[in-house]
Coordinates of C-alpha atoms in Angstrom, one line a residue:
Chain A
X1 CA 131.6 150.1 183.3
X2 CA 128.2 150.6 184.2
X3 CA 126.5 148.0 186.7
X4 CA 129.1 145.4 185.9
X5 CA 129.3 141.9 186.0
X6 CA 132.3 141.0 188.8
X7 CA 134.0 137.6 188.1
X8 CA 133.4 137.1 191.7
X9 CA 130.0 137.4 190.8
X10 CA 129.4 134.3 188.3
X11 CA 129.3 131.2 189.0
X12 CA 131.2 128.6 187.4
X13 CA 129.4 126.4 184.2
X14 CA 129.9 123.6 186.2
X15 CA 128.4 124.3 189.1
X16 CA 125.1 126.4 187.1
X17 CA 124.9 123.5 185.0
X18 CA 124.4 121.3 188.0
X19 CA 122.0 123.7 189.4
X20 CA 120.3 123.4 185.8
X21 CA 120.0 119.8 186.2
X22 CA 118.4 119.6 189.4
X23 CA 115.9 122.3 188.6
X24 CA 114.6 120.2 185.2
X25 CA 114.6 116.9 187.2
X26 CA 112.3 118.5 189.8
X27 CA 110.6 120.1 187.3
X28 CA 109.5 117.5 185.7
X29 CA 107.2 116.1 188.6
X30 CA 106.7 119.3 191.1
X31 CA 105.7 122.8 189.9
X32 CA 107.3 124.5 193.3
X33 CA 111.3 123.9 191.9
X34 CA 110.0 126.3 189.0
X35 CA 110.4 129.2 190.7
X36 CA 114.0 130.4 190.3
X37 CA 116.8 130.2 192.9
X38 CA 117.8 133.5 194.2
X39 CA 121.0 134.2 192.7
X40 CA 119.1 133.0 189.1
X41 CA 116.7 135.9 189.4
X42 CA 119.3 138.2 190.0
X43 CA 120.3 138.1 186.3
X44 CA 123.9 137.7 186.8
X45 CA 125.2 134.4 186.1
X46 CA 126.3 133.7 182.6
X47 CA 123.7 131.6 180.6
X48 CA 125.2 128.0 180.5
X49 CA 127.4 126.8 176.9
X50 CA 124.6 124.9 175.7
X51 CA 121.7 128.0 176.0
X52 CA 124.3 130.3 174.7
X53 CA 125.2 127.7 171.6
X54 CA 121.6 126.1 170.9
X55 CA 119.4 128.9 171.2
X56 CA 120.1 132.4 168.8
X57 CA 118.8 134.3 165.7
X58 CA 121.5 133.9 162.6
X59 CA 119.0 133.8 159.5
X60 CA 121.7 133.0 157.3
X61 CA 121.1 129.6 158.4
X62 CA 117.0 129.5 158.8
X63 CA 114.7 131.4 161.1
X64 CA 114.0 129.2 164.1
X65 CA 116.3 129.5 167.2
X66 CA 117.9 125.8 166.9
X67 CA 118.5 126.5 163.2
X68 CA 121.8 127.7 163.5
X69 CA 123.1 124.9 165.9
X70 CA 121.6 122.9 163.3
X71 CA 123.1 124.0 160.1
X72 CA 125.5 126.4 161.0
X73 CA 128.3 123.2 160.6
X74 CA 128.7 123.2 157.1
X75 CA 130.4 127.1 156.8
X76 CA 133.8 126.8 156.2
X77 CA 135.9 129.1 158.8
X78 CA 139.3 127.8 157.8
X79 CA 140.6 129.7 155.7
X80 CA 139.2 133.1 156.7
X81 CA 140.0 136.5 155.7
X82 CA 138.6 140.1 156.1
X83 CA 138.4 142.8 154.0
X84 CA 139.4 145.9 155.3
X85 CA 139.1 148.7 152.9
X86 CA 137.9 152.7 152.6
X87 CA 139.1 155.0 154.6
X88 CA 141.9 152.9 155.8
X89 CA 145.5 153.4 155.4
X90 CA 146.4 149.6 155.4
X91 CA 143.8 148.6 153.1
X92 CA 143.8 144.9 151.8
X93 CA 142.7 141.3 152.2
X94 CA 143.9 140.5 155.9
X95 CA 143.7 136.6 156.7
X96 CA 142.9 135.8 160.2
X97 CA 146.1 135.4 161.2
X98 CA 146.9 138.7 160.6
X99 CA 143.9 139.9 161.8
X100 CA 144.9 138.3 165.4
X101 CA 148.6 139.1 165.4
X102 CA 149.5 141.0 168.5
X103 CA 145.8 140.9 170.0
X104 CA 145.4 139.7 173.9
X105 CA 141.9 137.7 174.0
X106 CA 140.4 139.0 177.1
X107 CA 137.2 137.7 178.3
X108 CA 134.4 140.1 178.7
X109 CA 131.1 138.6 180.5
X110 CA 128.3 141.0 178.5
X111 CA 124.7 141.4 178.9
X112 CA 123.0 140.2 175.3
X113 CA 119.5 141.9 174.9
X114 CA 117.8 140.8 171.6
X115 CA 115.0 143.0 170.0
X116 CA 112.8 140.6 170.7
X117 CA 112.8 140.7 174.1
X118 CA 114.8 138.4 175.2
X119 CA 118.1 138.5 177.2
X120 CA 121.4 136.3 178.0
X121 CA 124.3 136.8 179.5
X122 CA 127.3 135.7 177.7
X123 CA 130.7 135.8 179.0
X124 CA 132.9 136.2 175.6
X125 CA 136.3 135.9 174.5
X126 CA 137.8 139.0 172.1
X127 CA 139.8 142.1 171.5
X128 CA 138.4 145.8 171.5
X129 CA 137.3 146.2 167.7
X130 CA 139.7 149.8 168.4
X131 CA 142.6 147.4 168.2
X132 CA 141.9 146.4 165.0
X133 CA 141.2 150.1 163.6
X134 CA 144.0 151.3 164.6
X135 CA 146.2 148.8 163.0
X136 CA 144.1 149.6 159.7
X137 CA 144.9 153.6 160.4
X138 CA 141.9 155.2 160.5
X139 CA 142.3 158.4 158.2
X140 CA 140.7 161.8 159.5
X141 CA 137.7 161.8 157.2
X142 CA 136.3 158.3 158.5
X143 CA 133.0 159.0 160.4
X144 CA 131.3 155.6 160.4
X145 CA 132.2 151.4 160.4
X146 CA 130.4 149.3 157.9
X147 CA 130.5 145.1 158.5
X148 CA 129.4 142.9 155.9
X149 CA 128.8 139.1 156.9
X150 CA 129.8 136.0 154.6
X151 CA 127.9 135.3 151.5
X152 CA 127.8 131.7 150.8
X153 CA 124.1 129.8 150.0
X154 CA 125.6 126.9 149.5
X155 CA 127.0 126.7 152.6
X156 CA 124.2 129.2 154.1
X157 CA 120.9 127.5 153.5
X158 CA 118.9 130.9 154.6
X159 CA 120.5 132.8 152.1
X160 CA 118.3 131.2 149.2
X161 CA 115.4 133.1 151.5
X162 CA 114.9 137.0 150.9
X163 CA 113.8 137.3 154.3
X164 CA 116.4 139.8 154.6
X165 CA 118.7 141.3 151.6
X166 CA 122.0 139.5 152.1
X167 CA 124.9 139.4 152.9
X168 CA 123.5 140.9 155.9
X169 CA 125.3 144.0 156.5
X170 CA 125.6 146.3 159.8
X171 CA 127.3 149.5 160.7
X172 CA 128.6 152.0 163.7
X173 CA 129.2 155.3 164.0
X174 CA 133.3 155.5 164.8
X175 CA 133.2 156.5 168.0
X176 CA 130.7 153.9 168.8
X177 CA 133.3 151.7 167.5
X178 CA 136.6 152.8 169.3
X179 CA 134.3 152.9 172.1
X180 CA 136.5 150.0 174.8
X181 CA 133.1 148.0 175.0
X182 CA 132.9 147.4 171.3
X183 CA 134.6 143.7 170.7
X184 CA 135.6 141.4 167.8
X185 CA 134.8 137.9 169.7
X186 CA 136.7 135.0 168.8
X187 CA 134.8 132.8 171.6
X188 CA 132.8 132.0 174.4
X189 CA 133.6 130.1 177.8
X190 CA 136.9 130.1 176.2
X191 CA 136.5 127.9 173.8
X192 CA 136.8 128.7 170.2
X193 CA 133.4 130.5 168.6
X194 CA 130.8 127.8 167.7
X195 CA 129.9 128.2 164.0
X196 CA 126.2 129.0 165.3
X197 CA 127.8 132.2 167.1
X198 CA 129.4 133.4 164.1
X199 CA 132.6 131.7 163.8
X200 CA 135.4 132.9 163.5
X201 CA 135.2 136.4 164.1
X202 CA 131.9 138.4 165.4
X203 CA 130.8 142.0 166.5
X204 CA 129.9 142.2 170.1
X205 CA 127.9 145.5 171.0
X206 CA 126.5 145.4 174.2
X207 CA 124.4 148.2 174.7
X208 CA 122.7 147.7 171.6
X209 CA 120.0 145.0 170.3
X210 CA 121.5 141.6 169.3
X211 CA 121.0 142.2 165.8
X212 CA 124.1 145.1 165.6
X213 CA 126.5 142.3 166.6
X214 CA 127.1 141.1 163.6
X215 CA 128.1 137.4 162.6
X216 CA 131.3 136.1 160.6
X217 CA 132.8 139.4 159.3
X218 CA 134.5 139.2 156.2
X219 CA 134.9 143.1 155.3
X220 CA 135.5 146.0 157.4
X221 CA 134.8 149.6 155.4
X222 CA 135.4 152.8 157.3
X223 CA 133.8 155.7 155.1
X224 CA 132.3 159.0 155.6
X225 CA 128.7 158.0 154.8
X226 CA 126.1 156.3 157.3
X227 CA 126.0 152.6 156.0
X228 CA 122.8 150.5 155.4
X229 CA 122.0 148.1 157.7
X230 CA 120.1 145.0 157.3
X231 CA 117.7 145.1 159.4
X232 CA 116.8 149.1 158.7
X233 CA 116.6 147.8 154.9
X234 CA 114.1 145.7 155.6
X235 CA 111.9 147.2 158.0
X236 CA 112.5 151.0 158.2
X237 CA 110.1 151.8 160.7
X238 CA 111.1 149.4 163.4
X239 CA 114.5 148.7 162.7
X240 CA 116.7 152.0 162.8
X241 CA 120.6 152.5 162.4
X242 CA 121.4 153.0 166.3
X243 CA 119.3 150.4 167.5
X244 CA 120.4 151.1 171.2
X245 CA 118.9 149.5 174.0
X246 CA 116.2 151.7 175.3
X247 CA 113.2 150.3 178.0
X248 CA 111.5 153.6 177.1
X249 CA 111.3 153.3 172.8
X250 CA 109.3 150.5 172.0
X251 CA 109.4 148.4 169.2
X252 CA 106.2 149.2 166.8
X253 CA 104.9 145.7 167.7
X254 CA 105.4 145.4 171.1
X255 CA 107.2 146.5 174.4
X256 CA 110.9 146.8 175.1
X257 CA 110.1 147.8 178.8
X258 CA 110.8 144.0 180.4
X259 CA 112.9 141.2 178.6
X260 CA 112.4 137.4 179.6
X261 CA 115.9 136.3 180.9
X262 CA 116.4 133.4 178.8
X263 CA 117.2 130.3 181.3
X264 CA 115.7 132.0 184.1
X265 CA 112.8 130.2 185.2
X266 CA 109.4 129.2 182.9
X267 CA 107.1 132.4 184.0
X268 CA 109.4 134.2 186.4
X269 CA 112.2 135.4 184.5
X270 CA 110.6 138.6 183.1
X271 CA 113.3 141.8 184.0
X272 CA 113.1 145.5 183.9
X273 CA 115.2 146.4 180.5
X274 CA 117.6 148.5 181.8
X275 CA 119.1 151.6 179.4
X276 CA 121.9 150.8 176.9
X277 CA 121.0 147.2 178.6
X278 CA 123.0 148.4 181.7
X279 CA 126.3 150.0 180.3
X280 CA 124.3 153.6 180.5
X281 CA 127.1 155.0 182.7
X282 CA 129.9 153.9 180.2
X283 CA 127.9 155.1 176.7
X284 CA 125.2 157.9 177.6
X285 CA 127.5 160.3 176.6
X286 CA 128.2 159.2 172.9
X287 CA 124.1 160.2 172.5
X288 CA 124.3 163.6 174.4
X289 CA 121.6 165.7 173.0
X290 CA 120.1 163.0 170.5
X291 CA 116.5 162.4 170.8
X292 CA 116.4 158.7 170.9
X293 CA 113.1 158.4 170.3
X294 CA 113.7 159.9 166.5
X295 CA 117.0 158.0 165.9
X296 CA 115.9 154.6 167.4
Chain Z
X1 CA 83.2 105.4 158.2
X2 CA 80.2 107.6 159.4
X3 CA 79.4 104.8 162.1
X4 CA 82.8 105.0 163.3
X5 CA 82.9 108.7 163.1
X6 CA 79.6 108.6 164.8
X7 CA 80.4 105.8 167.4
X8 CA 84.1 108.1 168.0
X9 CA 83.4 109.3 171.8
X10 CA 84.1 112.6 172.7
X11 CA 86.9 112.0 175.4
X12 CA 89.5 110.3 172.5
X13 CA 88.9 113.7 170.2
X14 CA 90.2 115.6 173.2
X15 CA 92.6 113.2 174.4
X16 CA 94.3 112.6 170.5
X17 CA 93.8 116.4 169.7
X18 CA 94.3 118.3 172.8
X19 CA 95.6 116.0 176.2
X20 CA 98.3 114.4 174.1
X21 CA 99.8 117.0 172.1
X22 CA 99.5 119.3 175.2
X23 CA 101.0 117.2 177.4
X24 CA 103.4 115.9 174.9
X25 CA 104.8 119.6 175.0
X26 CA 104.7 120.1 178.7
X27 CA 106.9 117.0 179.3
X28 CA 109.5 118.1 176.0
X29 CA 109.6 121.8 177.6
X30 CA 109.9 120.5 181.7
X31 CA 112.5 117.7 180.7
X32 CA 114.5 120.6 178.5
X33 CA 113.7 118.9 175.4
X34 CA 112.3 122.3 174.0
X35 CA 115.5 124.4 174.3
X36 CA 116.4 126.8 176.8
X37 CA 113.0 128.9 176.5
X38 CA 110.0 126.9 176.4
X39 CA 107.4 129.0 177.0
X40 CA 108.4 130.9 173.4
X41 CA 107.8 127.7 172.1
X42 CA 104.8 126.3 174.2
X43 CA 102.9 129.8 173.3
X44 CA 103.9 129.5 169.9
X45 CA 102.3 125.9 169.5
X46 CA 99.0 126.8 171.2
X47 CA 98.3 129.7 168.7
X48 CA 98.8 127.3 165.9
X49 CA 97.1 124.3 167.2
X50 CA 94.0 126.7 168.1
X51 CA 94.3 127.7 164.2
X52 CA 94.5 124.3 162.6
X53 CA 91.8 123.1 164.8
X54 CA 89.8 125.7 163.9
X55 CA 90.3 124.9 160.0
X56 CA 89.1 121.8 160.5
X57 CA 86.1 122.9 162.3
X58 CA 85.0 125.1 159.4
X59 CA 85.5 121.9 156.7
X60 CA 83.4 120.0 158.5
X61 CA 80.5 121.4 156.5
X62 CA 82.6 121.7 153.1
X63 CA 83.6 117.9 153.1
X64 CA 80.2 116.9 154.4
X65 CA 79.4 118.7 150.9
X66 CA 81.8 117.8 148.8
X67 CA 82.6 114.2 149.9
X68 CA 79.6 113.3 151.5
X69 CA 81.4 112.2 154.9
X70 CA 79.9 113.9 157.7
X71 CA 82.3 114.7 160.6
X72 CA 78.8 116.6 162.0
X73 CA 79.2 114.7 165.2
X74 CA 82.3 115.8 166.2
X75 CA 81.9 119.4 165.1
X76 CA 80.9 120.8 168.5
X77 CA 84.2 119.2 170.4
X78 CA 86.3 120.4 167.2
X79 CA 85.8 124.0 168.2
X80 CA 85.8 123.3 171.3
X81 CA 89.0 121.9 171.3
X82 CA 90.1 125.0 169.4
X83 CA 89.1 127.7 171.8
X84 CA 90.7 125.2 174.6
X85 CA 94.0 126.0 172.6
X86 CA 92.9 129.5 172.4
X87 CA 92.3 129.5 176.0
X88 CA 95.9 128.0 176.8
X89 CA 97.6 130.3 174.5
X90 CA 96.2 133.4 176.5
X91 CA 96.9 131.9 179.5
X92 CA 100.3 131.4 178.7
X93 CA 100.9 134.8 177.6
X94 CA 98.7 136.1 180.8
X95 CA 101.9 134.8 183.4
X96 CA 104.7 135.3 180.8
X97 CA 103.5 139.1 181.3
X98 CA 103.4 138.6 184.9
X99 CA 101.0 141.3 185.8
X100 CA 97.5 142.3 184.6
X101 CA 97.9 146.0 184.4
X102 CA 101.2 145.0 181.9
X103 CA 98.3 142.7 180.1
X104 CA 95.6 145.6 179.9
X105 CA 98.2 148.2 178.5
X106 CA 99.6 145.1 175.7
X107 CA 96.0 144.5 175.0
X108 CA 95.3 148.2 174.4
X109 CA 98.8 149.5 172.8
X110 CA 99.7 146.6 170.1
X111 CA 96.8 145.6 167.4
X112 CA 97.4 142.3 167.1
X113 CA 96.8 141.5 171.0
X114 CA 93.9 143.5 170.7
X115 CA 92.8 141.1 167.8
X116 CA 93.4 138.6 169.7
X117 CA 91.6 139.3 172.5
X118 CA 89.1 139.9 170.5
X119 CA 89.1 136.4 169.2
X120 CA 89.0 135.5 172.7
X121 CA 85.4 137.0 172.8
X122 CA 84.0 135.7 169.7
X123 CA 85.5 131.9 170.9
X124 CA 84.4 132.4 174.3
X125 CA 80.3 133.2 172.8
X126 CA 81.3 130.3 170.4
X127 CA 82.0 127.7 172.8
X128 CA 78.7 128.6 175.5
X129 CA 76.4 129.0 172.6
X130 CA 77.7 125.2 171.5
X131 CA 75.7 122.6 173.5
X132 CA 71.9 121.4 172.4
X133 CA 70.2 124.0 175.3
X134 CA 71.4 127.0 173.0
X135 CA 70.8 125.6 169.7
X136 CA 67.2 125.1 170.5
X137 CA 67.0 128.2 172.7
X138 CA 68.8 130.3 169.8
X139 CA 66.6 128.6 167.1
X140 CA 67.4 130.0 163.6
X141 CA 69.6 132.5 165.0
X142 CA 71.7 130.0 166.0
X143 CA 73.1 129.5 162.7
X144 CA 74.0 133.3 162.7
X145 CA 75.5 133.6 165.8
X146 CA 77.8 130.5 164.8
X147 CA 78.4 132.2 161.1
X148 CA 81.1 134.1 163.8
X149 CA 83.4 131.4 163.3
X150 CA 84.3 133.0 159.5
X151 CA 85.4 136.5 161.3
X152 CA 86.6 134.3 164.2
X153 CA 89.3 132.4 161.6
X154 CA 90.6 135.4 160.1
X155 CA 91.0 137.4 162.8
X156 CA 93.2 135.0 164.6
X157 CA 95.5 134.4 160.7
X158 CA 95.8 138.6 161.4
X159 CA 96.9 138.3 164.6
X160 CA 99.3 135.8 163.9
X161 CA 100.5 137.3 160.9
X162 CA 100.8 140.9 162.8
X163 CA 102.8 139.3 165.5
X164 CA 105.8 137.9 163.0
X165 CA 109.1 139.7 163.2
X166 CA 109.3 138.7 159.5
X167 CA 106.6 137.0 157.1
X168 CA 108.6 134.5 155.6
X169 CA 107.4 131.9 157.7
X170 CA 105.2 129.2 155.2
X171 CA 102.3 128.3 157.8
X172 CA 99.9 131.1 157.9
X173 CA 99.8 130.9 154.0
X174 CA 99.2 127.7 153.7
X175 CA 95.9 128.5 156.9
X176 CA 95.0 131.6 154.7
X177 CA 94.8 129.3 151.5
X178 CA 92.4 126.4 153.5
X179 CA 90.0 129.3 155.1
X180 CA 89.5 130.8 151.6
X181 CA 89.3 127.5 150.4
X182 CA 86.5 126.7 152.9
X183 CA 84.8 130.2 151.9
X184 CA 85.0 129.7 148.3
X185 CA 83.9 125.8 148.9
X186 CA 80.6 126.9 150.8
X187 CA 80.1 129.6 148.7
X188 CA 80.1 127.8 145.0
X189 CA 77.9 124.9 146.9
X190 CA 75.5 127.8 147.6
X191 CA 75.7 128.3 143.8
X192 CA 75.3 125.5 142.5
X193 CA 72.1 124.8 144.8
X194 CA 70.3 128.3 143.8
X195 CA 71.2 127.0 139.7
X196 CA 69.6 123.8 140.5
X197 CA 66.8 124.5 142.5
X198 CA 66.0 127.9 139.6
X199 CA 65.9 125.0 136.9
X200 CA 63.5 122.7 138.7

């Protein structure tokens, strides 16, 4: 895997979280303790529990970044179930349970890069989404995975909004999605996935903007047809199906070059976006010959 | 009410509208109180206070008008206090960028930094032209030279407006419904005025 992140390499919540402290206690009286500690500007360490669970985009529960620790508490997770249906040849209603069976939770510690130029690092808990497929039985015509998230306003307070068409919707091409990077995450810091998150089961795509990795799946469709995807509905010209991390494409609006680590320091946490957000090695070749500029 | 709003001094306008709130946000974002990235937050809240500032700069004449209470006397710090946002705002964009070439090629490349710089240049003639020297240097063209703070207020609704990742966000409606307001206020005053003064 491309420039990864080595266990050895992070240091434990515990110990960044005291690190955290001191910095905001200095802070408060001293400009100098702004300036990050070396190993902070680095960009390696996992952001702590309470950046990764207090500060995201899920619109389905309002557009400000505390929003969804906010008001994400009200969804009901329990009882869950996915549909997985298409081009399947164990199509049907799985409940969680099944979805799970037989699946070893590793934890993989990912770079998250949002469109908006922003980045974490987030050290998940989850199976490869291939897992999953394969269980389903992929049949020969199946070319691409569609995801829809949950569809509740009354639970989901930013669904009454048409901000975006809902349920929001995503979708991979399938060897994107057998790829051993994709993951289904079922938590973070090894704790069962905060609501916020996109409890109870959630898309993790590294090398693509945050907004691929979609929230609280409750259907699965393999077909032979590119799916729409939310974000691409709403804004075709800045939003496109591959969405792939990419210092060198900018967004209409403004610059994907540099991304401000989130947690990283008030004015010196600005980093070079790297390609595919660092996992080039491991995915370059699934774009071989694409002009990523056309199919952004 | 017009001796107190006469009688206010200068240095509570700035210290309730700007030194407070200001500082107010520093200490929430140093003391983590704004989540984990403050500076999102701190440049969001500059741009908006510059903008409702700015609104109620421009009603200073309509409810002087209208309702006959004349905020005249703190016009000048008003704006000021605006472009002081304005100021900030920039500033705080300036070292989240981190370098000024990555500033000059923003400015150039996305249209709603170059609106907002040039907002920037209209507040910046705005705010020298404001003290007594200028208004009796300028003499009548004065008035025109400070007609720029029309332009000035929609320019900066556009370049927050162009900035959104969506549009479904309630306050730059409600800012584009007051400056209109303001326009059409002014403007049916004007009206009335030219009907009165045809009859006499």
């Amino acid at each position: 895997m491309g420039k990864p992140i080595k266990s050895s390499e992070i240091t434990p919540e515990a110990v960044y979280m005291s690190r955290r402290t001191l910095m905001a206690g200095m802070g408060a009286g001293l400009l100098a303790p702004l300036a990050p500690l070396p190993a902070l500007a680095q960009g390696l360490e996992p952001n702590s529990f309470e950046d990764i669970t207090s500060y995201n985009n899920f619109y389905e529960f309002g557009l400000g970044k505390s929003d969804p620790q906010r008001y994400a508490g009200q969804m009901t997770t329990s009882p869950w179930s996915v549909v997985i249906d298409g081009l399947v040849d164990n199509p049907g209603e799985w409940t969680l349970e099944r979805v799970l069976a037989g699946k070893t939770i590793e934890e993989r510690i990912y770079r998250l890069r949002c469109v908006e130029a922003w980045s974490m690092v987030v050290p998940w808990n989850g199976f490869e989404l291939k897992d999953l497929l394969l269980e389903a039985g992929i049949q020969s015509s199946a070319r691409y995975v569609a995801f829809e998230t949950l569809y509740r306003p009354s639970e989901m307070p930013g669904q009454s909004s048409s901000v975006l068409e809902w349920p929001y919707v995503e979708g991979l091409r399938l060897d994107e999605a057998i790829h051993p990077l994709t993951l289904l995450a079922t938590g973070l810091y090894g704790r069962t996935l905060p609501n916020q998150n996109g409890a109870p089961l959630r898309l993790v795509v590294p090398w693509k903007y945050g907004f691929k990795s979609i929230k609280s799946i409750v259907r699965i469709t393999l077909t032979d047809t590119q799916p729409p995807t939310a974000w691409s509905i709403s804004a075709p010209s800045e939003y496109g199906f591959y969405a792939n991390v990419n210092p060198r494409v900018d967004h209409p609006r403004w610059s994907q070059a540099t991304e401000r680590r989130i947690g990283g320091g008030l004015f010196s946490s600005r980093q070079d976006t790297m390609m595919f957000n660092g996992y080039e090695e491991d995915v370059a070749g699934l774009y071989a010959g694409m002009d990523l500029r056309q199919f952004y | 009410m017009s001796s107190f709003i006469r009688s206010t001094p200068m240095m509570a306008l700035w210290g309730i509208l700007f030194f407070l709130p200001a500082g107010w946000y520093a200490f929430l974002g140093l003391s983590g109180g704004l989540g984990p990235d403050p500076v999102e937050i701190w440049h969001h809240m500059s741009g908006q206070w510059a903008i409702w500032v700015l609104i109620a700069t421009m009603a200073v004449t309509p409810v002087r008008l209208w309702a006959g209470i004349s905020f005249m006397s703190w016009r000048r710090h008003l704006g000021l206090i605006s472009a002081a946002y304005a100021l900030t705002h920039l500033v705080l964009w300036g070292l989240d960028q981190g370098a000024f070439s990555r500033m000059a090629s923003e400015i150039i490349k996305r249209p709603h930094i170059t609106v907002g710089m040039v907002a920037v240049i209209i507040y910046l003639m705005l705010s020298v032209t404001s003290n007594r020297a200028s208004i009796k240097r300028l003499g009548r063209s004065w008035q025109k030279v400070h007609w720029w703070i029309h332009p000035l207020a929609a320019l900066v609704v556009v370049h927050h407006v162009w900035s959104l990742k969506t549009i479904y966000e309630p306050e730059w409606i409600i800012q584009l419904v007051l400056i209109v307001g303001i326009w059409v206020s002014k403007w049916m005053y004007t009206m009335r005025r030219r009907v009165t003064l045809s009859k006499s």
